[in-house]
XYZ file of N, CA and C in Angstrom:
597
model
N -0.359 -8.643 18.850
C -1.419 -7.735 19.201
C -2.447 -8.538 19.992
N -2.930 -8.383 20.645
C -3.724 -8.841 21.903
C -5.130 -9.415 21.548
N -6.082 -9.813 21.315
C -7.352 -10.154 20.861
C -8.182 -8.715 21.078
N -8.426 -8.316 22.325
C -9.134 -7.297 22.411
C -9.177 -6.497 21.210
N -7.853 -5.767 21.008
C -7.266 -4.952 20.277
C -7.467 -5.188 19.395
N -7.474 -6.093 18.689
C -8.214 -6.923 17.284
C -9.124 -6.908 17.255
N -10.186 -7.526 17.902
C -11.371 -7.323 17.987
C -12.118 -5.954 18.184
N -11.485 -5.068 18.653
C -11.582 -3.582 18.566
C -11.967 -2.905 17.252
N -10.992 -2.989 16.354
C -10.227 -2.607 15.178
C -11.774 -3.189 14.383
N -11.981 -4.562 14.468
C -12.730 -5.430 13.010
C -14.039 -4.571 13.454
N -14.591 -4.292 14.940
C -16.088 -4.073 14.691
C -16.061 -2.328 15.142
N -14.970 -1.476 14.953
C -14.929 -0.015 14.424
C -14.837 -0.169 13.270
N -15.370 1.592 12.958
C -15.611 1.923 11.394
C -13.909 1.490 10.625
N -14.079 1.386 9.994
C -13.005 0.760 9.003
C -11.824 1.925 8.859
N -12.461 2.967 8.687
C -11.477 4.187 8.367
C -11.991 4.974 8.825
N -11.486 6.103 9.505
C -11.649 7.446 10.170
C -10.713 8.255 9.160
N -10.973 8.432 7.726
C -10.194 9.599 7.222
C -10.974 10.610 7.615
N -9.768 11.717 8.137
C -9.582 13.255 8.468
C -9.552 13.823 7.135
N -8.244 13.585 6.105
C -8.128 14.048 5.589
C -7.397 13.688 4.174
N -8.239 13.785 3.124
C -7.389 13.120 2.096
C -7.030 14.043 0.664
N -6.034 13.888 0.116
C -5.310 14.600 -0.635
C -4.637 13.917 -1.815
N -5.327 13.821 -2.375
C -5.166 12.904 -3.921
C -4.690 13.427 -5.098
N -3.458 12.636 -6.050
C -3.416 13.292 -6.713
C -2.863 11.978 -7.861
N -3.146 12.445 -9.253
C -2.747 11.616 -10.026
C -1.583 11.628 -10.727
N -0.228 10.746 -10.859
C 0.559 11.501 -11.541
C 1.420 9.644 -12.041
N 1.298 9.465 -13.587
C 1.715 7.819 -14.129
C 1.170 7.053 -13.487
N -0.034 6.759 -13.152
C -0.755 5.962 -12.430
C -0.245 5.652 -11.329
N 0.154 6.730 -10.289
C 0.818 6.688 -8.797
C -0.171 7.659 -8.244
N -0.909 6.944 -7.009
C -2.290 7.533 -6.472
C -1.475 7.737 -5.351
N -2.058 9.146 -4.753
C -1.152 9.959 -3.218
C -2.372 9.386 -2.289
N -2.480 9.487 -1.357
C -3.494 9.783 -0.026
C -2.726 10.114 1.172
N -3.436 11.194 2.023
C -3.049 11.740 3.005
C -3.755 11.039 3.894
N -4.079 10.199 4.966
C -4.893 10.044 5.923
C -5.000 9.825 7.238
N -5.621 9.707 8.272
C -5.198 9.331 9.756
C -6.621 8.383 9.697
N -5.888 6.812 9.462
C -7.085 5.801 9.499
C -6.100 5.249 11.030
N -7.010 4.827 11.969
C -6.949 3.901 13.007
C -6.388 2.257 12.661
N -5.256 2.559 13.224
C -5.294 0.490 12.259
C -4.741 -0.625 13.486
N -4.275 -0.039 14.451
C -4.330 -0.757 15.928
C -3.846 0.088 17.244
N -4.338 -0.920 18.270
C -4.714 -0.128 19.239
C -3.856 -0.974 20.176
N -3.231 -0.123 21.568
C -2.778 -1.041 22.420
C -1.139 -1.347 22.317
N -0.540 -0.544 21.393
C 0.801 -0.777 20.666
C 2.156 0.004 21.375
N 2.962 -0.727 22.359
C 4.026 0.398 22.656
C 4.966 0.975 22.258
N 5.409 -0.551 21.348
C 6.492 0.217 19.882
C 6.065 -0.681 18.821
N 7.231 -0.604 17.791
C 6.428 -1.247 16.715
C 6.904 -3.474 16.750
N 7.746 -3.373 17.572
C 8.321 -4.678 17.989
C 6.834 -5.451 18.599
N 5.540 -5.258 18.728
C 4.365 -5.552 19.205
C 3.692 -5.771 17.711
N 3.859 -5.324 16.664
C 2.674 -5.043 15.446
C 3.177 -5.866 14.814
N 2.594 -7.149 14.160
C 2.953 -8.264 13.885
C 1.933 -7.933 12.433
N 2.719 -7.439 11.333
C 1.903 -6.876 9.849
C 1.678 -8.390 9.421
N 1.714 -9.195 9.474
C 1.743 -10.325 8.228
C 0.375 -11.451 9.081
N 0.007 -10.867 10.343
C -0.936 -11.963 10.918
C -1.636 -10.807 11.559
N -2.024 -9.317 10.411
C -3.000 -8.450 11.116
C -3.795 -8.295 10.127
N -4.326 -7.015 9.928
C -5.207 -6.759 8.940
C -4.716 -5.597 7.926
N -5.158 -6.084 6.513
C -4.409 -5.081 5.430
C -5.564 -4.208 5.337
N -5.174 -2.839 4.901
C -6.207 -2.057 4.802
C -6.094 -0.430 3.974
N -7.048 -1.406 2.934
C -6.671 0.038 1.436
C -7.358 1.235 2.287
N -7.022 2.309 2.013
C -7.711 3.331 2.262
C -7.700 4.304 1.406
N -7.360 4.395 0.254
C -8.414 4.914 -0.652
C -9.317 3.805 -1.240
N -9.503 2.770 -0.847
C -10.800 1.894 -1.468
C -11.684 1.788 -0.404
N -12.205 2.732 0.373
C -13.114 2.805 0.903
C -13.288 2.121 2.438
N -12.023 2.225 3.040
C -11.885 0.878 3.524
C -11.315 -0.423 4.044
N -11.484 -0.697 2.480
C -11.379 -2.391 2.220
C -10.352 -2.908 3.087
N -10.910 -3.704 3.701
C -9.667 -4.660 4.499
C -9.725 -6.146 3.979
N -8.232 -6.735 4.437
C -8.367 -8.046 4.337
C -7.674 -8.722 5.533
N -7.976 -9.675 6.311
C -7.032 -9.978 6.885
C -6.111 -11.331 6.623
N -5.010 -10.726 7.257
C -3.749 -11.597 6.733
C -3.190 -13.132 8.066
N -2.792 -14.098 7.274
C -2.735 -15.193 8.195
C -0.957 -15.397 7.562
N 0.244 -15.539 8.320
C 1.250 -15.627 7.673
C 1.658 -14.775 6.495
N 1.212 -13.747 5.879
C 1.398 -12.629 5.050
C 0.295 -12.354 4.013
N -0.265 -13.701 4.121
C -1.184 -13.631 2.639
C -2.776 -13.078 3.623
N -3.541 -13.317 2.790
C -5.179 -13.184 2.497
C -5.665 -13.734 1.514
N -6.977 -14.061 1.317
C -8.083 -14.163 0.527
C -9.032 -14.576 0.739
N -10.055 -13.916 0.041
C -11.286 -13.765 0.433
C -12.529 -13.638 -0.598
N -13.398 -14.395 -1.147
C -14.209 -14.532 -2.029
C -15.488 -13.427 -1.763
N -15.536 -13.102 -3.016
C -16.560 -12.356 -2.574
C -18.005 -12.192 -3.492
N -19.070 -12.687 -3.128
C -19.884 -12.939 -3.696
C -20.676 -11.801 -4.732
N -20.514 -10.857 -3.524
C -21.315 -9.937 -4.776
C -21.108 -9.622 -6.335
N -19.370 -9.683 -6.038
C -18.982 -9.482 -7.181
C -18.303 -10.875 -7.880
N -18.705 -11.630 -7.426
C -18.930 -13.303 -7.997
C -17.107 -13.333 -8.462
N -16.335 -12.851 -7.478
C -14.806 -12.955 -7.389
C -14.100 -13.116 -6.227
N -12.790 -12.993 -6.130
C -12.514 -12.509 -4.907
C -11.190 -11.531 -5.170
N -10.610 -11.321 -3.795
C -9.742 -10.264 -3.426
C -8.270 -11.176 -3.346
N -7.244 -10.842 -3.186
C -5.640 -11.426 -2.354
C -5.281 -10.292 -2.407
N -4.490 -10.533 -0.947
C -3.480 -9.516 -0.181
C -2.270 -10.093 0.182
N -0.925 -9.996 -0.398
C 0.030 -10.219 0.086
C 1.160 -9.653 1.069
N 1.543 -9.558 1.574
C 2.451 -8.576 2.568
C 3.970 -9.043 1.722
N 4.272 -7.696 1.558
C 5.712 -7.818 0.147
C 6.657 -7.554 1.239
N 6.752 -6.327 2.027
C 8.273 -6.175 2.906
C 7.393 -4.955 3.927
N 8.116 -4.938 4.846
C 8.378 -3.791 5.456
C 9.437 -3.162 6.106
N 9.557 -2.207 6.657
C 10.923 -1.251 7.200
C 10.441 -0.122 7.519
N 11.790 -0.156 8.857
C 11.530 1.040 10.031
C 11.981 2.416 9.732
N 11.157 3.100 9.773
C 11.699 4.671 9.240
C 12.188 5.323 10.421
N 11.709 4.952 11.531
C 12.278 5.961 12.844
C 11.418 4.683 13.953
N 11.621 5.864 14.709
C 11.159 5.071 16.334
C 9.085 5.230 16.204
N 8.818 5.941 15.330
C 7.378 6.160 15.449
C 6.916 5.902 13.865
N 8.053 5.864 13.036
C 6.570 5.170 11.918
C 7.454 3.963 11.033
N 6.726 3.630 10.408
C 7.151 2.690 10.004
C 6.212 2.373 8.315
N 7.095 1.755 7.143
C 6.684 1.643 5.780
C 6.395 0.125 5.525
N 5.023 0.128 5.159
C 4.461 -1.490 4.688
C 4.502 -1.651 3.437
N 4.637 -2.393 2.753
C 4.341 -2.706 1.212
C 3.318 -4.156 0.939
N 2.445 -3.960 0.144
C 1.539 -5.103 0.307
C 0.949 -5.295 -1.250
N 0.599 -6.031 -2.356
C 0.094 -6.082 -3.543
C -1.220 -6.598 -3.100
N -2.062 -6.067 -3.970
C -3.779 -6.468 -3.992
C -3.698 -6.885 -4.860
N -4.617 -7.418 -5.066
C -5.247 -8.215 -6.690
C -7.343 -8.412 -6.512
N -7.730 -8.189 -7.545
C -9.096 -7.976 -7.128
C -9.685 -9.124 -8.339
N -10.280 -10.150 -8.693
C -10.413 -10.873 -9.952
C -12.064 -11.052 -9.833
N -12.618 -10.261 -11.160
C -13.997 -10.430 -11.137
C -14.491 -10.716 -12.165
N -15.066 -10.141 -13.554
C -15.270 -10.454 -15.023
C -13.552 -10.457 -15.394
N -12.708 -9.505 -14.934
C -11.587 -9.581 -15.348
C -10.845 -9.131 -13.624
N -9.610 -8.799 -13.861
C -8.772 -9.039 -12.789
C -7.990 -7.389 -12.743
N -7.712 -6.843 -11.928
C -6.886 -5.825 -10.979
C -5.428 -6.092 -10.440
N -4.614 -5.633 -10.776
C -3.476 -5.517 -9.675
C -2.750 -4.203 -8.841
N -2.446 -3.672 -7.642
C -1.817 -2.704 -7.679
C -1.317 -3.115 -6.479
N -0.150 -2.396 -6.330
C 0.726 -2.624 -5.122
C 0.305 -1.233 -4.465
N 0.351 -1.709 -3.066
C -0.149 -0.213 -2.255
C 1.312 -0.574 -1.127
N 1.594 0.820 -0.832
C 2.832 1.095 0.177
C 2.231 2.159 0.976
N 2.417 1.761 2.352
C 1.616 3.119 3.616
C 2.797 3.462 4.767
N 2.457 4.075 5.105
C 3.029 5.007 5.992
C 2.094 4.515 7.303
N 3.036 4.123 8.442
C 2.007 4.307 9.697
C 2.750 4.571 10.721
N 1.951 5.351 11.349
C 3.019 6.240 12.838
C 2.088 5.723 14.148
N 3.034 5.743 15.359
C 2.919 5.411 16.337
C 2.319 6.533 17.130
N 1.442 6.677 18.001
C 0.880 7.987 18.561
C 0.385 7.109 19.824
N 0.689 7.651 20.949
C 0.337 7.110 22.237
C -0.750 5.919 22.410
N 0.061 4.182 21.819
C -0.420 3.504 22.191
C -1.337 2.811 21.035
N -1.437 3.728 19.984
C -2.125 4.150 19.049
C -1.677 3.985 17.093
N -1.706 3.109 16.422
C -1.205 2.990 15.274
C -2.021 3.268 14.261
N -1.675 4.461 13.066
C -2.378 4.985 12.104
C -1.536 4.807 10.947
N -2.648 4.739 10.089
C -2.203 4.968 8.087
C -2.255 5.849 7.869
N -1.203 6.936 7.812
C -1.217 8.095 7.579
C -0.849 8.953 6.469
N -0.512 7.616 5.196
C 0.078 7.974 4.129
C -0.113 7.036 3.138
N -0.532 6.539 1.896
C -0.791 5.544 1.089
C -0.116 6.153 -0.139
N 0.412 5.337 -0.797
C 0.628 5.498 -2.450
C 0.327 4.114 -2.952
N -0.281 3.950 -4.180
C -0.673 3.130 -4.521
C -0.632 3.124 -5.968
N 0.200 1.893 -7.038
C 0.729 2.167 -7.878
C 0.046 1.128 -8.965
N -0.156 1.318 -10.183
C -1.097 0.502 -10.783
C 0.113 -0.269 -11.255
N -0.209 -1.930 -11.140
C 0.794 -3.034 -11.741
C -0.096 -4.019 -12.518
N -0.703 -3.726 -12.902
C -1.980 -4.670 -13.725
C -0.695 -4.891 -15.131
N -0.489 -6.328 -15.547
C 0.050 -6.575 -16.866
C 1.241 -6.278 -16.356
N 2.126 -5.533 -15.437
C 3.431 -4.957 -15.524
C 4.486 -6.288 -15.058
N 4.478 -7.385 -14.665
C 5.113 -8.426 -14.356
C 5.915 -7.591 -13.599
N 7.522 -8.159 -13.454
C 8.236 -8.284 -12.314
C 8.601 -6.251 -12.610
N 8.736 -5.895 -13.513
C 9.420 -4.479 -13.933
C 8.534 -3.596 -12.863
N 7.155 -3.657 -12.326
C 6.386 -2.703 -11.778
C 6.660 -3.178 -10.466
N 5.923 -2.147 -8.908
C 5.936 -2.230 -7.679
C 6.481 -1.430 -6.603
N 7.433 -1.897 -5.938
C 7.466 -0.366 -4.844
C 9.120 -1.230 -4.294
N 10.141 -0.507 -4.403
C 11.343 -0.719 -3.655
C 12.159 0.446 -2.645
N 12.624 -0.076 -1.703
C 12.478 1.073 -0.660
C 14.429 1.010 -0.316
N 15.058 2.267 -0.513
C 16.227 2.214 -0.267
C 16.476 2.543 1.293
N 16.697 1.697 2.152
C 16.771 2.270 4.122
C 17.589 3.236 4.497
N 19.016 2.964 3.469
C 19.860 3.719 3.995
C 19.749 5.258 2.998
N 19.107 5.183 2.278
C 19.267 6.530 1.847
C 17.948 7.317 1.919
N 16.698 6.332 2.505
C 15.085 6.364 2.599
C 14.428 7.576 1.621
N 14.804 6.194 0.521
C 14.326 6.954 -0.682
C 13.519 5.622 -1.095
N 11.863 6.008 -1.400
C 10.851 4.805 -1.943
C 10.970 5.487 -3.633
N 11.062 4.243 -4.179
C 10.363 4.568 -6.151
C 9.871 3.431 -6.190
N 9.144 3.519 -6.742
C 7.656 3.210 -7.329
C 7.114 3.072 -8.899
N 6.931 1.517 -9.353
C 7.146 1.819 -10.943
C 5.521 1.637 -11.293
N 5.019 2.033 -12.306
C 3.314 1.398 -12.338
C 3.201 1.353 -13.723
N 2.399 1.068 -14.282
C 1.993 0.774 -16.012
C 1.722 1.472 -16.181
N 1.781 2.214 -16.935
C 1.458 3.278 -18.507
C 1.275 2.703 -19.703
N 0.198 3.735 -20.479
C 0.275 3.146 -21.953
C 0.191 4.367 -23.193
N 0.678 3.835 -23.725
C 1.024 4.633 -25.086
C -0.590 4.250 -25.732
N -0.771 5.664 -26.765
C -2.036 6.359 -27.117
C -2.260 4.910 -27.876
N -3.564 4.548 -27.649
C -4.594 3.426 -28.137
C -4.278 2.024 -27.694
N -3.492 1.595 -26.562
C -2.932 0.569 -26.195
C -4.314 -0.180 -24.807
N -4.375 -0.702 -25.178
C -5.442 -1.310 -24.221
C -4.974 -1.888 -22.385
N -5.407 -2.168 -21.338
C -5.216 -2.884 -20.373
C -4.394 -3.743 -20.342
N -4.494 -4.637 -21.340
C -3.884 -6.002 -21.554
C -2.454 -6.055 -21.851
N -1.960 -4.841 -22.272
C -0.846 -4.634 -22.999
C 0.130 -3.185 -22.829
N 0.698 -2.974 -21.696
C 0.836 -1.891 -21.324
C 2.369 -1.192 -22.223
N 3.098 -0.850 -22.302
C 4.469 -0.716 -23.033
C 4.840 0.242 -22.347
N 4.680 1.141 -21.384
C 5.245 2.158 -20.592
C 5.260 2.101 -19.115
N 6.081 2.977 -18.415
C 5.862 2.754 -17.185
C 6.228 3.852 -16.570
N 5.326 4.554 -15.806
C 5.933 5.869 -14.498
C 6.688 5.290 -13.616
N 7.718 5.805 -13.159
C 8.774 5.400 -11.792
C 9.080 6.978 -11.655
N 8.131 6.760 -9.964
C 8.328 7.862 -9.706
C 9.125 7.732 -8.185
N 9.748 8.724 -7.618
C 11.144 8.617 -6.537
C 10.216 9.602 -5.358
N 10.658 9.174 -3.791
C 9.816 9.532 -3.239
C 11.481 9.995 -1.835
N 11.200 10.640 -1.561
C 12.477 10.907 -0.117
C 11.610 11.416 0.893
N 11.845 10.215 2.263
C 11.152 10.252 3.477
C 11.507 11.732 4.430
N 10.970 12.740 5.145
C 11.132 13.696 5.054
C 10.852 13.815 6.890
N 10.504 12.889 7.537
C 10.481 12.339 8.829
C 8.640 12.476 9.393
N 8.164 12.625 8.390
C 6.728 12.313 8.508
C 5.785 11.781 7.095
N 6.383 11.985 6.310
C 5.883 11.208 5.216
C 7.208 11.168 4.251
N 6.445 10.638 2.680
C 6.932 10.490 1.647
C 6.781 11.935 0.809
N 7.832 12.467 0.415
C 7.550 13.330 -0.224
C 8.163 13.291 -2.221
N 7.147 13.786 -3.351
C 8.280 12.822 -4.779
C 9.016 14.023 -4.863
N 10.077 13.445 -5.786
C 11.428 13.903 -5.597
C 11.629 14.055 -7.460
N 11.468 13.206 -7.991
C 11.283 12.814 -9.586
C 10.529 11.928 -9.813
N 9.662 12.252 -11.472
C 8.623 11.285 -11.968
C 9.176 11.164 -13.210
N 9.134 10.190 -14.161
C 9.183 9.819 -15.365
C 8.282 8.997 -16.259
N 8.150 8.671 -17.353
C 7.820 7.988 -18.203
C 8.936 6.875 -19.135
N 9.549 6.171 -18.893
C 10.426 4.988 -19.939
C 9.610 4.042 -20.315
N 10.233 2.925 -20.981
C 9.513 2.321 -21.692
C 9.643 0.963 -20.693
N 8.553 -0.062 -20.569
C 8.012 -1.281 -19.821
C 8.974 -2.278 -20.279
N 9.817 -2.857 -19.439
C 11.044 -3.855 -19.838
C 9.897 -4.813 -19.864
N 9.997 -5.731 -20.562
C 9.388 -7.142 -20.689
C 10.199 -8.270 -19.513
N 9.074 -8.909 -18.968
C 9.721 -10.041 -18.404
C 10.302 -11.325 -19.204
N 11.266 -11.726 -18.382
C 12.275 -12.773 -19.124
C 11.314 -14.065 -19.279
């Protein structure tokens, strides 16, 4: 991506949501949105995800930018900081394309969730037009986002907890199934099983 184009992106508003559409279902967060996330793009063989900028958009926002896949970034106010990793991505068609990336937020205590987006190509023009974002706090390797290409089906596992179980200690987990529909993710099945323990 070109400097301009970068430099474009960091000193515009962060997000231009149109339109967002939220919904809660096993700690798997939906968003609908058309955020701006680069400019200048003719296909996606130009968008270099792992040395651009990550960018939650249901957190208001929040970006991080990425050098070789990672991020981090301290942040004073909240006397912590942020990491952004870039987990995988894959091509859904000629105009959009699926990122997967884990956050982690560590402040009095610590955050994890893996966020997976949707971004389409529009004349020149690259948008987030789709977020799910799955809570993995405590869930070790059992939680996160795996994406089947050839059958472009995303599931998605996140922590759950059984009645009086605290943060720290999750024992359940939603995995919910998502089938790409040639403009977004649409779910397909949700469940509740129980949280395999890591080895």
């Amino acid at each position: 991506m070109n400097r301009f184009a970068f430099l474009l992106l960091l000193v515009a508003p962060p997000c231009l949501v149109s339109q967002i559409l939220k919904n809660n279902d096993l700690n798997v967060y939906i968003t609908r949105a058309s955020v701006l996330f680069a400019v200048g793009i003719s296909d996606f063989s130009q968008m270099d995800f792992a040395n651009a900028r990550a960018v939650h958009v249901d957190g208001d926002g929040e970006w991080q930018a990425l050098k070789r896949g990672r991020g981090r970034t301290k942040d004073a106010s909240r006397v912590g900081s942020v990491e952004v990793w870039l987990r995988w991505q894959q091509a859904l068609d000629a105009r959009h394309w699926v990122v997967d990336y884990d956050w982690e937020w560590i402040a009095g205590s610590s955050s994890q969730s893996n966020i997976v987006q949707v971004v389409e190509l529009r004349e020149g023009k690259v948008y987030i037009t789709q977020e799910i974002e799955v809570d993995t706090h405590h869930g070790g390797h059992a939680v996160g986002a795996w994406f089947n290409a050839g059958r472009k089906r995303l599931t998605v596992k996140a922590v759950n907890y059984a009645p009086f179980e605290g943060r720290c200690c999750p024992s359940l987990m939603g995995v919910v199934t998502f089938t790409w529909d040639g403009t977004r993710f649409h779910r397909i099945t949700a469940k509740r099983v129980p949280l395999p323990k890591d080895e």
